[in-house]
Amino acid sequence: MFLHVYRNNLDNKEHLAIVFGPDIRSESLNAPRPGDTEHQRMIRGAYEGRLYPGRTTSKLSRVEQIQQESGVGRNPESHSKAPLVRIHSECYTGETVWSARCDCGEQLEEAARLMSLPQNMATGGVIVYLRQEGRGIGLGEKLKAYNLQDLGNDTVEANLLLRHPADARSYGLATAMLLDLGLGGERGIRLLTNNPDKIRAVEGPNREVVVKERVAMVPLAWQTGGKRGVQGEDVEKYLSTKIMAMGHMLSSR
């Protein structure tokens, strides 16, 4: 698993790509830079294989190159099936402080679990982690929205009462990151999502990225009959609002 940090000229945030498997690589990271030394390339992460004490070059050794060219250690399925991708927006409350008002933390963990399965590691996977807390309104405004929910409003109504869009997120950066990781064009991806708007947005205006398959993210509590996953009245209201007000493709139980 590799962690890529992306900076951009649209906001002052660092967005992340959590990459599973050895075959998905960043073009911008590995591109030569003026004055590059082998040591600098290894420090910034522009190397092949794995680092080890005493390594002096970012390129594979001759033995490793021969193994790679002969297919040793490579899975023949690595390019025959589209990789799994999850576009995940930052959720401090759900991922870090155990909020039961959403299933964001659960979705992040489930995406990583699915990408780690042997049948998916063969093709690789990517979690694009976008720093757009609270569906794009920020943590402070999100906490105000929580208070409005306690006063009887749902998650969409709360955002609107605060004069924010129901969903202020954008996915252009995610599309750019996937293109940099070589996942554009006809190779395609399998997208973990219940959100039809996200599918259209991630593909881009000219379908720069092709979503070949949507993989549903069913809440663990629904899958297991309440034995696992986030549970309670708050998260059930949240999921119901996603289905009824935001058109998420998830059958209510």
Coordinates of N, CA and C in Angstrom, one line a residue:
M1 N 0.8 -1.2 0.0 CA 0.0 0.0 0.0 C 0.9 1.2 0.0
F2 N 0.5 2.2 -0.8 CA 1.3 3.4 -0.9 C 0.4 4.7 -0.7
L3 N 0.9 5.7 -0.1 CA 0.2 6.9 0.1 C 0.8 8.1 -0.7
H4 N -0.1 8.6 -1.6 CA 0.3 9.8 -2.4 C -0.3 11.0 -1.9
V5 N 0.4 12.1 -1.8 CA -0.1 13.4 -1.4 C -0.2 14.3 -2.6
Y6 N -1.3 14.9 -2.9 CA -1.5 15.8 -4.0 C -1.7 17.2 -3.5
R7 N -1.0 18.2 -4.1 CA -1.2 19.6 -3.9 C -1.8 20.2 -5.2
N8 N -2.5 21.3 -5.1 CA -3.2 21.8 -6.3 C -3.3 23.3 -6.2
N9 N -3.7 23.9 -7.3 CA -3.9 25.4 -7.3 C -5.3 25.9 -7.2
L10 N -6.2 25.0 -6.7 CA -7.6 25.3 -6.5 C -7.9 25.6 -5.0
D11 N -7.2 24.9 -4.1 CA -7.4 25.1 -2.7 C -6.0 25.0 -2.0
N12 N -6.0 25.2 -0.7 CA -4.7 25.1 0.0 C -4.6 23.8 0.8
K13 N -5.3 22.8 0.3 CA -5.4 21.5 1.1 C -4.5 20.5 0.3
E14 N -4.1 19.5 1.1 CA -3.4 18.3 0.6 C -4.4 17.2 0.5
H15 N -4.6 16.7 -0.7 CA -5.5 15.6 -0.9 C -4.7 14.3 -1.0
L16 N -5.3 13.2 -0.8 CA -4.6 11.9 -0.7 C -5.1 10.9 -1.6
A17 N -4.2 10.0 -2.1 CA -4.6 8.8 -2.8 C -3.9 7.6 -2.1
I18 N -4.7 6.7 -1.6 CA -4.2 5.5 -0.9 C -4.3 4.4 -1.9
V19 N -3.1 4.0 -2.4 CA -3.0 3.0 -3.5 C -2.7 1.6 -3.0
F20 N -3.5 0.7 -3.4 CA -3.3 -0.7 -3.1 C -2.7 -1.5 -4.3
G21 N -1.6 -2.2 -4.0 CA -1.0 -3.0 -5.1 C 0.1 -2.2 -5.8
P22 N 1.0 -2.9 -6.5 CA 2.3 -2.3 -7.0 C 2.1 -1.7 -8.4
D23 N 1.0 -2.0 -9.1 CA 0.9 -1.6 -10.5 C 0.3 -0.3 -10.8
I24 N -0.2 0.4 -9.8 CA -0.8 1.7 -10.0 C 0.2 2.8 -9.6
R25 N 0.7 3.6 -10.5 CA 1.8 4.5 -10.2 C 1.5 5.9 -10.7
S26 N 2.0 6.9 -10.0 CA 1.8 8.3 -10.3 C 2.7 8.8 -11.4
E27 N 2.2 9.3 -12.4 CA 3.0 9.9 -13.5 C 3.7 11.1 -13.1
S28 N 3.1 12.0 -12.3 CA 3.7 13.3 -11.9 C 4.8 13.0 -10.9
L29 N 4.6 12.0 -10.0 CA 5.6 11.7 -9.0 C 6.9 11.1 -9.7
N30 N 6.7 10.3 -10.7 CA 7.8 9.6 -11.3 C 8.5 10.3 -12.4
A31 N 7.9 11.4 -12.9 CA 8.5 12.2 -13.9 C 9.8 12.8 -13.5
P32 N 10.8 12.9 -14.4 CA 12.1 13.5 -14.0 C 11.9 15.0 -13.7
R33 N 12.7 15.5 -12.7 CA 12.6 16.9 -12.3 C 14.0 17.5 -12.5
P34 N 14.1 18.8 -12.8 CA 15.4 19.5 -12.9 C 16.3 19.3 -11.7
G35 N 17.5 18.8 -11.9 CA 18.4 18.7 -10.8 C 18.2 17.4 -10.0
D36 N 17.3 16.5 -10.4 CA 17.0 15.3 -9.7 C 18.3 14.5 -9.4
T37 N 18.4 14.0 -8.2 CA 19.4 13.0 -7.9 C 18.6 11.7 -7.5
E38 N 19.3 10.6 -7.6 CA 18.7 9.3 -7.2 C 18.2 9.3 -5.8
H39 N 19.0 10.0 -4.9 CA 18.6 10.1 -3.5 C 17.4 10.9 -3.3
Q40 N 17.3 12.0 -4.0 CA 16.1 12.8 -3.9 C 14.8 12.1 -4.4
R41 N 15.0 11.3 -5.5 CA 13.9 10.6 -6.0 C 13.4 9.6 -5.0
M42 N 14.3 8.9 -4.4 CA 13.9 7.9 -3.4 C 13.2 8.6 -2.2
I43 N 13.7 9.7 -1.8 CA 13.1 10.4 -0.6 C 11.7 10.9 -0.9
R44 N 11.4 11.4 -2.1 CA 10.0 11.8 -2.4 C 9.1 10.7 -2.8
G45 N 9.7 9.5 -3.0 CA 8.8 8.3 -3.3 C 8.8 7.9 -4.7
A46 N 9.7 8.5 -5.6 CA 9.7 8.1 -7.0 C 10.7 7.0 -7.2
Y47 N 10.3 5.8 -6.7 CA 11.2 4.7 -6.8 C 10.3 3.5 -7.2
E48 N 11.0 2.4 -7.7 CA 10.3 1.2 -8.1 C 10.6 0.2 -7.0
G49 N 9.7 -0.8 -6.8 CA 10.0 -1.8 -5.8 C 9.8 -1.3 -4.4
R50 N 10.8 -1.7 -3.5 CA 10.7 -1.3 -2.1 C 12.1 -0.7 -1.7
L51 N 12.1 0.2 -0.7 CA 13.3 0.7 -0.2 C 13.9 -0.2 0.8
Y52 N 15.3 -0.2 0.9 CA 16.0 -1.0 1.9 C 17.3 -0.3 2.2
P53 N 17.8 -0.6 3.4 CA 19.1 0.1 3.8 C 20.2 -0.2 2.8
G54 N 20.9 0.9 2.4 CA 22.0 0.8 1.4 C 21.6 0.9 0.0
R55 N 20.3 1.1 -0.3 CA 19.8 1.2 -1.7 C 20.3 2.6 -2.2
T56 N 20.8 2.6 -3.5 CA 21.4 3.8 -4.1 C 20.7 4.3 -5.3
T57 N 19.8 3.6 -5.8 CA 19.1 4.0 -7.1 C 17.6 3.8 -7.0
S58 N 16.9 4.7 -7.7 CA 15.4 4.6 -7.6 C 14.9 3.5 -8.6
K59 N 15.8 3.0 -9.5 CA 15.4 2.0 -10.4 C 15.5 0.6 -9.8
L60 N 14.9 -0.3 -10.4 CA 15.0 -1.7 -10.0 C 16.4 -2.2 -10.3
S61 N 16.9 -3.2 -9.5 CA 18.2 -3.8 -9.8 C 18.0 -4.7 -11.0
R62 N 19.1 -5.1 -11.6 CA 19.1 -5.9 -12.8 C 18.3 -7.2 -12.6
V63 N 18.5 -7.8 -11.4 CA 17.8 -9.0 -11.1 C 16.3 -8.8 -11.0
E64 N 15.9 -7.7 -10.4 CA 14.5 -7.3 -10.2 C 13.9 -7.0 -11.6
Q65 N 14.7 -6.3 -12.5 CA 14.2 -6.0 -13.8 C 13.9 -7.3 -14.6
I66 N 14.8 -8.3 -14.5 CA 14.6 -9.6 -15.2 C 13.4 -10.3 -14.7
Q67 N 13.2 -10.3 -13.4 CA 12.0 -10.9 -12.8 C 10.7 -10.2 -13.3
Q68 N 10.8 -8.9 -13.3 CA 9.6 -8.1 -13.8 C 9.3 -8.4 -15.2
E69 N 10.3 -8.4 -16.1 CA 10.1 -8.7 -17.5 C 9.6 -10.1 -17.8
S70 N 10.0 -11.1 -16.9 CA 9.6 -12.4 -17.1 C 8.3 -12.7 -16.4
G71 N 7.7 -11.7 -15.7 CA 6.4 -11.9 -15.1 C 6.5 -12.6 -13.7
V72 N 7.7 -12.8 -13.1 CA 7.8 -13.4 -11.8 C 7.2 -12.4 -10.8
G73 N 6.3 -12.9 -10.0 CA 5.7 -12.1 -8.9 C 4.5 -11.2 -9.4
R74 N 4.2 -11.3 -10.7 CA 3.1 -10.5 -11.3 C 1.9 -11.4 -11.5
N75 N 0.7 -10.9 -11.2 CA -0.5 -11.6 -11.4 C -1.0 -11.3 -12.8
P76 N -1.3 -12.4 -13.6 CA -1.8 -12.1 -15.0 C -3.1 -11.3 -15.1
E77 N -3.8 -11.2 -14.0 CA -5.1 -10.5 -14.0 C -4.9 -9.0 -13.7
S78 N -3.7 -8.6 -13.5 CA -3.4 -7.2 -13.0 C -4.0 -6.2 -14.0
H79 N -4.1 -6.5 -15.3 CA -4.6 -5.5 -16.2 C -5.8 -5.9 -17.0
S80 N -6.3 -7.1 -16.6 CA -7.5 -7.6 -17.3 C -8.8 -7.2 -16.6
K81 N -8.8 -6.6 -15.5 CA -10.0 -6.3 -14.7 C -9.8 -4.8 -14.2
A82 N -10.8 -4.1 -14.2 CA -10.8 -2.7 -13.8 C -10.5 -2.6 -12.3
P83 N -9.7 -1.8 -11.8 CA -9.4 -1.7 -10.3 C -10.6 -1.0 -9.6
L84 N -10.7 -1.4 -8.3 CA -11.7 -0.8 -7.4 C -11.2 0.6 -7.1
V85 N -12.2 1.6 -7.0 CA -11.9 2.9 -6.6 C -13.0 3.4 -5.7
R86 N -12.5 4.1 -4.6 CA -13.5 4.8 -3.7 C -13.1 6.2 -3.7
I87 N -14.1 7.1 -4.0 CA -13.8 8.6 -3.8 C -14.5 8.9 -2.4
H88 N -13.6 9.2 -1.5 CA -14.1 9.4 -0.1 C -13.8 10.8 0.4
S89 N -14.8 11.5 0.9 CA -14.6 12.8 1.4 C -14.3 12.8 2.9
E90 N -13.4 13.6 3.4 CA -13.0 13.7 4.8 C -14.2 13.8 5.7
C91 N -14.2 13.0 6.8 CA -15.3 13.1 7.8 C -14.7 12.9 9.2
Y92 N -14.2 14.0 9.8 CA -13.6 13.9 11.1 C -14.5 13.3 12.1
T93 N -15.8 13.7 12.1 CA -16.7 13.2 13.1 C -16.9 11.7 13.0
G94 N -17.1 11.2 11.8 CA -17.4 9.8 11.6 C -16.2 8.9 11.6
E95 N -15.0 9.4 11.2 CA -13.8 8.6 11.2 C -13.0 8.6 12.4
T96 N -13.0 9.7 13.2 CA -12.1 9.9 14.3 C -12.8 10.0 15.7
V97 N -14.0 10.6 15.7 CA -14.6 10.7 17.1 C -15.9 9.9 17.1
W98 N -16.0 8.9 16.3 CA -17.0 7.8 16.4 C -18.5 8.3 16.4
S99 N -18.7 9.3 15.6 CA -20.1 9.8 15.5 C -21.0 8.7 14.9
A100 N -22.2 8.5 15.4 CA -23.2 7.6 14.9 C -24.2 8.3 14.0
R101 N -23.9 9.5 13.6 CA -24.8 10.2 12.7 C -24.6 9.9 11.2
C102 N -23.5 9.1 10.9 CA -23.2 8.8 9.5 C -22.4 7.5 9.5
D103 N -22.2 6.9 8.3 CA -21.4 5.7 8.2 C -20.1 5.9 7.4
C104 N -19.6 7.1 7.5 CA -18.4 7.5 6.7 C -17.2 6.7 7.1
G105 N -17.0 6.6 8.4 CA -15.8 5.8 8.9 C -15.9 4.3 8.5
E106 N -17.1 3.8 8.6 CA -17.4 2.4 8.2 C -17.1 2.2 6.7
Q107 N -17.5 3.2 5.9 CA -17.3 3.1 4.4 C -15.8 3.1 4.1
L108 N -15.1 4.0 4.8 CA -13.6 4.1 4.5 C -13.0 2.7 4.9
E109 N -13.3 2.2 6.0 CA -12.7 0.9 6.4 C -13.1 -0.3 5.5
E110 N -14.4 -0.2 5.1 CA -14.9 -1.3 4.2 C -14.2 -1.2 2.8
A111 N -14.0 0.0 2.3 CA -13.3 0.1 1.0 C -11.9 -0.4 1.1
A112 N -11.2 -0.1 2.2 CA -9.8 -0.7 2.4 C -9.8 -2.2 2.5
R113 N -10.8 -2.7 3.2 CA -10.9 -4.2 3.3 C -11.2 -4.8 2.0
L114 N -12.1 -4.3 1.2 CA -12.4 -4.9 -0.1 C -11.1 -4.8 -1.0
M115 N -10.4 -3.7 -1.0 CA -9.2 -3.6 -1.9 C -8.1 -4.5 -1.4
S116 N -8.1 -4.9 -0.2 CA -7.1 -5.8 0.3 C -7.3 -7.3 0.1
L117 N -8.5 -7.6 -0.4 CA -8.9 -9.0 -0.7 C -8.0 -9.5 -1.8
P118 N -7.5 -10.8 -1.8 CA -6.7 -11.3 -2.8 C -7.2 -11.1 -4.2
Q119 N -8.5 -11.3 -4.4 CA -9.0 -11.2 -5.8 C -9.0 -9.7 -6.3
N120 N -8.9 -8.8 -5.4 CA -8.9 -7.4 -5.8 C -7.5 -6.8 -5.8
M121 N -6.6 -7.4 -4.9 CA -5.2 -6.9 -4.9 C -4.5 -7.2 -6.3
A122 N -5.0 -8.2 -7.0 CA -4.4 -8.5 -8.3 C -4.6 -7.4 -9.3
T123 N -5.7 -6.6 -9.2 CA -5.9 -5.5 -10.1 C -5.5 -4.1 -9.4
G124 N -5.3 -4.1 -8.1 CA -5.0 -2.9 -7.4 C -6.3 -2.1 -7.1
G125 N -6.1 -1.1 -6.3 CA -7.3 -0.2 -6.0 C -6.8 1.1 -5.5
V126 N -7.7 2.1 -5.4 CA -7.3 3.4 -5.0 C -8.5 4.0 -4.1
I127 N -8.1 4.5 -3.0 CA -9.1 5.4 -2.2 C -8.6 6.8 -2.4
V128 N -9.4 7.6 -3.1 CA -9.1 9.0 -3.3 C -9.7 9.7 -2.1
Y129 N -8.9 10.3 -1.2 CA -9.4 10.9 0.0 C -9.3 12.4 -0.1
L130 N -10.5 13.0 -0.3 CA -10.6 14.5 -0.6 C -10.9 15.2 0.7
R131 N -10.2 16.3 0.9 CA -10.4 17.1 2.1 C -11.5 18.1 2.0
Q132 N -12.7 17.5 2.0 CA -13.9 18.4 1.9 C -14.9 18.0 2.9
E133 N -14.6 18.3 4.1 CA -15.4 18.0 5.3 C -16.8 18.5 5.2
G134 N -17.7 17.7 5.8 CA -19.1 18.1 5.9 C -19.8 18.3 4.5
R135 N -19.5 17.4 3.6 CA -20.0 17.6 2.2 C -19.6 19.0 1.7
G136 N -18.4 19.4 2.1 CA -17.9 20.7 1.5 C -18.1 21.9 2.3
I137 N -18.8 21.9 3.5 CA -19.1 23.1 4.2 C -18.1 23.3 5.4
G138 N -17.3 22.4 5.7 CA -16.3 22.5 6.8 C -16.8 22.0 8.1
L139 N -15.9 21.8 9.0 CA -16.2 21.1 10.3 C -17.1 22.0 11.2
G140 N -16.8 23.3 11.3 CA -17.5 24.2 12.1 C -19.0 24.3 11.7
E141 N -19.2 24.5 10.4 CA -20.6 24.5 9.9 C -21.3 23.2 10.0
K142 N -20.5 22.1 9.9 CA -21.1 20.8 10.0 C -21.6 20.6 11.5
L143 N -20.9 21.1 12.5 CA -21.4 20.9 13.8 C -22.6 21.7 14.1
K144 N -22.8 22.9 13.4 CA -24.0 23.7 13.5 C -25.2 22.8 12.9
A145 N -24.8 22.2 11.8 CA -25.9 21.3 11.1 C -26.3 20.2 12.0
Y146 N -25.4 19.7 12.8 CA -25.7 18.6 13.8 C -26.7 19.2 14.8
N147 N -26.5 20.4 15.2 CA -27.5 21.0 16.2 C -28.9 21.2 15.6
L148 N -28.8 21.6 14.3 CA -30.1 21.7 13.6 C -30.8 20.4 13.4
Q149 N -30.0 19.3 13.3 CA -30.6 18.0 13.2 C -31.3 17.6 14.5
D150 N -30.6 18.0 15.6 CA -31.2 17.7 16.9 C -32.5 18.5 17.1
L151 N -32.7 19.6 16.4 CA -33.9 20.4 16.5 C -35.0 19.9 15.5
G152 N -34.7 18.8 14.8 CA -35.7 18.2 14.0 C -35.6 18.2 12.5
N153 N -34.4 18.7 12.0 CA -34.2 18.8 10.6 C -33.4 17.6 10.1
D154 N -33.5 17.2 8.9 CA -32.6 16.2 8.4 C -31.3 16.8 7.9
T155 N -30.4 16.0 7.4 CA -29.0 16.5 7.0 C -29.1 17.5 5.9
V156 N -30.0 17.3 4.9 CA -30.1 18.2 3.8 C -30.7 19.5 4.2
E157 N -31.8 19.4 5.0 CA -32.5 20.6 5.5 C -31.5 21.5 6.3
A158 N -30.7 20.8 7.1 CA -29.8 21.5 8.0 C -28.8 22.4 7.2
N159 N -28.2 21.8 6.1 CA -27.3 22.5 5.3 C -28.0 23.7 4.6
L160 N -29.2 23.5 4.1 CA -29.9 24.6 3.5 C -30.3 25.7 4.4
L161 N -30.6 25.4 5.6 CA -30.9 26.4 6.6 C -29.7 27.2 7.0
L162 N -28.5 26.6 6.8 CA -27.3 27.4 7.0 C -26.8 28.1 5.8
R163 N -27.7 28.1 4.7 CA -27.4 28.7 3.5 C -26.2 28.1 2.7
H164 N -26.1 26.8 2.8 CA -25.2 26.0 2.1 C -25.9 25.1 1.1
P165 N -25.3 24.7 0.0 CA -25.9 23.7 -0.8 C -26.1 22.4 0.0
A166 N -27.1 21.6 -0.5 CA -27.3 20.3 0.2 C -26.0 19.5 0.1
D167 N -25.2 19.6 -1.0 CA -24.0 18.9 -1.2 C -23.0 19.9 -1.9
A168 N -22.0 20.4 -1.2 CA -21.1 21.4 -1.9 C -19.8 20.8 -2.3
R169 N -19.8 19.4 -2.4 CA -18.5 18.8 -2.8 C -18.4 18.9 -4.4
S170 N -17.1 18.8 -4.8 CA -16.8 18.7 -6.2 C -15.8 17.6 -6.4
Y171 N -15.7 17.0 -7.6 CA -14.9 15.9 -7.8 C -13.8 16.0 -9.0
G172 N -13.7 17.3 -9.4 CA -12.7 17.5 -10.5 C -11.3 17.1 -10.1
L173 N -10.9 17.3 -8.8 CA -9.6 16.9 -8.3 C -9.4 15.4 -8.3
A174 N -10.5 14.7 -8.0 CA -10.5 13.3 -8.0 C -10.2 12.7 -9.4
T175 N -10.9 13.3 -10.3 CA -10.7 12.9 -11.7 C -9.2 13.1 -12.1
A176 N -8.7 14.3 -11.8 CA -7.3 14.6 -12.1 C -6.3 13.6 -11.5
M177 N -6.6 13.3 -10.2 CA -5.7 12.3 -9.5 C -5.8 10.9 -10.1
L178 N -7.0 10.5 -10.5 CA -7.1 9.2 -11.2 C -6.4 9.2 -12.5
L179 N -6.5 10.3 -13.3 CA -5.7 10.4 -14.5 C -4.2 10.3 -14.3
D180 N -3.7 11.0 -13.2 CA -2.3 10.9 -12.9 C -1.9 9.5 -12.5
L181 N -2.8 8.7 -12.0 CA -2.5 7.4 -11.5 C -2.7 6.4 -12.7
G182 N -2.9 6.9 -13.9 CA -3.0 6.0 -15.0 C -4.3 5.3 -15.2
L183 N -5.4 5.8 -14.5 CA -6.7 5.1 -14.5 C -7.7 5.8 -15.5
G184 N -7.2 6.6 -16.4 CA -8.1 7.2 -17.4 C -8.3 6.3 -18.6
G185 N -9.2 6.8 -19.5 CA -9.4 6.1 -20.7 C -10.2 4.8 -20.6
E186 N -10.0 3.9 -21.5 CA -10.8 2.7 -21.6 C -10.4 1.6 -20.5
R187 N -9.3 1.8 -19.8 CA -9.0 0.8 -18.8 C -10.1 0.8 -17.8
G188 N -10.6 1.9 -17.4 CA -11.8 2.0 -16.6 C -11.6 1.7 -15.1
I189 N -12.6 1.9 -14.3 CA -12.6 1.6 -12.9 C -13.9 1.0 -12.5
R190 N -13.9 0.3 -11.3 CA -15.1 -0.1 -10.7 C -15.2 0.8 -9.4
L191 N -16.3 1.6 -9.4 CA -16.4 2.6 -8.4 C -17.3 2.2 -7.3
L192 N -16.8 2.3 -6.1 CA -17.5 2.0 -4.9 C -18.4 3.2 -4.5
T193 N -19.6 3.2 -4.7 CA -20.5 4.3 -4.4 C -22.0 3.9 -4.5
N194 N -22.8 4.7 -3.8 CA -24.2 4.6 -4.0 C -24.8 5.9 -4.6
N195 N -23.9 6.8 -4.9 CA -24.3 8.2 -5.3 C -24.2 8.3 -6.9
P196 N -25.3 8.4 -7.6 CA -25.3 8.6 -9.0 C -24.6 9.8 -9.5
D197 N -24.7 10.9 -8.7 CA -24.1 12.2 -9.1 C -22.5 12.0 -9.1
K198 N -22.0 11.2 -8.2 CA -20.6 11.0 -8.1 C -20.1 10.3 -9.3
I199 N -20.8 9.4 -9.8 CA -20.4 8.6 -11.0 C -20.2 9.6 -12.2
R200 N -21.2 10.4 -12.4 CA -21.1 11.4 -13.5 C -20.0 12.4 -13.3
A201 N -19.8 12.9 -12.1 CA -18.8 13.9 -11.8 C -17.4 13.3 -11.9
V202 N -17.2 12.1 -11.5 CA -15.8 11.5 -11.5 C -15.4 11.2 -12.9
E203 N -16.4 10.8 -13.8 CA -16.0 10.5 -15.2 C -15.5 11.7 -15.9
G204 N -16.0 12.9 -15.5 CA -15.5 14.1 -16.2 C -16.4 14.4 -17.4
P205 N -16.3 15.7 -17.9 CA -17.2 16.1 -18.9 C -17.0 15.3 -20.2
N206 N -15.8 14.8 -20.5 CA -15.6 14.0 -21.7 C -15.3 12.6 -21.4
R207 N -15.7 12.1 -20.3 CA -15.5 10.7 -19.8 C -14.0 10.4 -19.8
E208 N -13.2 11.3 -19.3 CA -11.8 11.1 -19.2 C -11.5 9.8 -18.3
V209 N -12.4 9.5 -17.4 CA -12.3 8.3 -16.6 C -13.6 7.6 -16.8
V210 N -13.5 6.3 -17.1 CA -14.7 5.5 -17.4 C -15.1 4.6 -16.3
V211 N -16.3 4.8 -15.7 CA -16.8 3.9 -14.7 C -17.4 2.7 -15.3
K212 N -16.7 1.6 -15.3 CA -17.3 0.4 -16.0 C -18.3 -0.4 -15.1
E213 N -18.2 -0.2 -13.8 CA -19.1 -0.9 -12.9 C -19.3 -0.1 -11.7
R214 N -20.5 0.0 -11.2 CA -20.7 0.6 -9.8 C -20.8 -0.6 -8.8
V215 N -20.1 -0.5 -7.8 CA -20.1 -1.5 -6.7 C -20.8 -0.8 -5.5
A216 N -21.9 -1.4 -5.1 CA -22.7 -0.8 -4.0 C -22.0 -0.9 -2.7
M217 N -22.2 0.1 -1.8 CA -21.7 0.1 -0.5 C -22.9 -0.1 0.5
V218 N -23.2 -1.3 0.8 CA -24.4 -1.6 1.7 C -23.9 -1.5 3.2
P219 N -24.6 -0.7 4.0 CA -24.2 -0.6 5.4 C -24.0 -2.0 6.1
L220 N -23.0 -2.1 6.9 CA -22.7 -3.4 7.5 C -23.8 -3.9 8.4
A221 N -24.5 -2.9 9.0 CA -25.7 -3.3 9.9 C -26.8 -4.0 9.1
W222 N -26.9 -3.5 7.8 CA -27.9 -4.1 6.9 C -27.5 -5.5 6.4
Q223 N -26.2 -5.6 6.2 CA -25.7 -6.9 5.7 C -25.7 -8.0 6.7
T224 N -25.5 -7.6 8.0 CA -25.3 -8.6 9.1 C -26.5 -8.7 10.0
G225 N -27.6 -8.0 9.7 CA -28.7 -8.1 10.5 C -28.5 -7.4 11.9
G226 N -27.7 -6.4 11.9 CA -27.4 -5.6 13.1 C -26.3 -6.2 14.0
K227 N -25.6 -7.2 13.5 CA -24.5 -7.7 14.3 C -23.2 -6.9 14.2
R228 N -23.1 -6.1 13.2 CA -21.9 -5.3 13.0 C -22.3 -4.0 12.4
G229 N -21.4 -3.0 12.4 CA -21.6 -1.7 11.8 C -22.2 -0.7 12.7
V230 N -22.2 0.6 12.1 CA -22.8 1.7 12.8 C -24.4 1.5 12.9
Q231 N -24.9 1.7 14.1 CA -26.4 1.5 14.2 C -27.0 2.6 15.1
G232 N -28.3 2.7 15.0 CA -29.0 3.7 15.8 C -30.0 4.5 15.0
E233 N -30.8 5.3 15.7 CA -31.8 6.1 15.0 C -31.2 7.2 14.1
D234 N -30.1 7.8 14.6 CA -29.5 8.9 13.8 C -29.0 8.4 12.5
V235 N -28.2 7.3 12.4 CA -27.7 6.8 11.2 C -28.8 6.3 10.2
E236 N -29.8 5.8 10.8 CA -30.9 5.3 9.9 C -31.6 6.5 9.3
K237 N -31.8 7.6 10.0 CA -32.4 8.8 9.4 C -31.4 9.4 8.3
Y238 N -30.2 9.4 8.6 CA -29.2 9.8 7.6 C -29.2 9.0 6.3
L239 N -29.3 7.7 6.4 CA -29.3 6.9 5.3 C -30.6 7.0 4.5
S240 N -31.7 7.2 5.3 CA -33.0 7.4 4.7 C -33.1 8.7 3.9
T241 N -32.4 9.8 4.4 CA -32.4 11.0 3.7 C -31.6 10.9 2.4
K242 N -30.5 10.2 2.5 CA -29.6 10.0 1.3 C -30.5 9.3 0.2
I243 N -31.3 8.4 0.5 CA -32.1 7.7 -0.4 C -33.2 8.5 -1.0
M244 N -34.0 9.1 -0.1 CA -35.2 9.8 -0.4 C -34.9 11.2 -1.0
A245 N -34.0 12.0 -0.4 CA -33.7 13.4 -0.8 C -32.6 13.5 -1.8
M246 N -31.6 12.6 -1.8 CA -30.4 12.8 -2.6 C -30.3 11.7 -3.7
G247 N -31.3 10.8 -3.8 CA -31.3 9.9 -4.9 C -30.2 8.8 -4.8
H248 N -29.7 8.5 -3.7 CA -28.7 7.4 -3.6 C -29.3 6.1 -3.9
M249 N -28.5 5.3 -4.6 CA -29.0 4.0 -5.1 C -28.7 2.9 -4.1
L250 N -29.6 2.9 -3.1 CA -29.5 2.0 -2.0 C -30.9 1.6 -1.5
S251 N -31.2 0.4 -1.6 CA -32.6 -0.1 -1.2 C -32.8 0.1 0.3
S252 N -33.8 0.9 0.7 CA -34.1 1.0 2.1 C -34.7 -0.3 2.6
R253 N -34.4 -0.6 3.9 CA -34.8 -1.9 4.4 C -36.1 -1.7 5.1

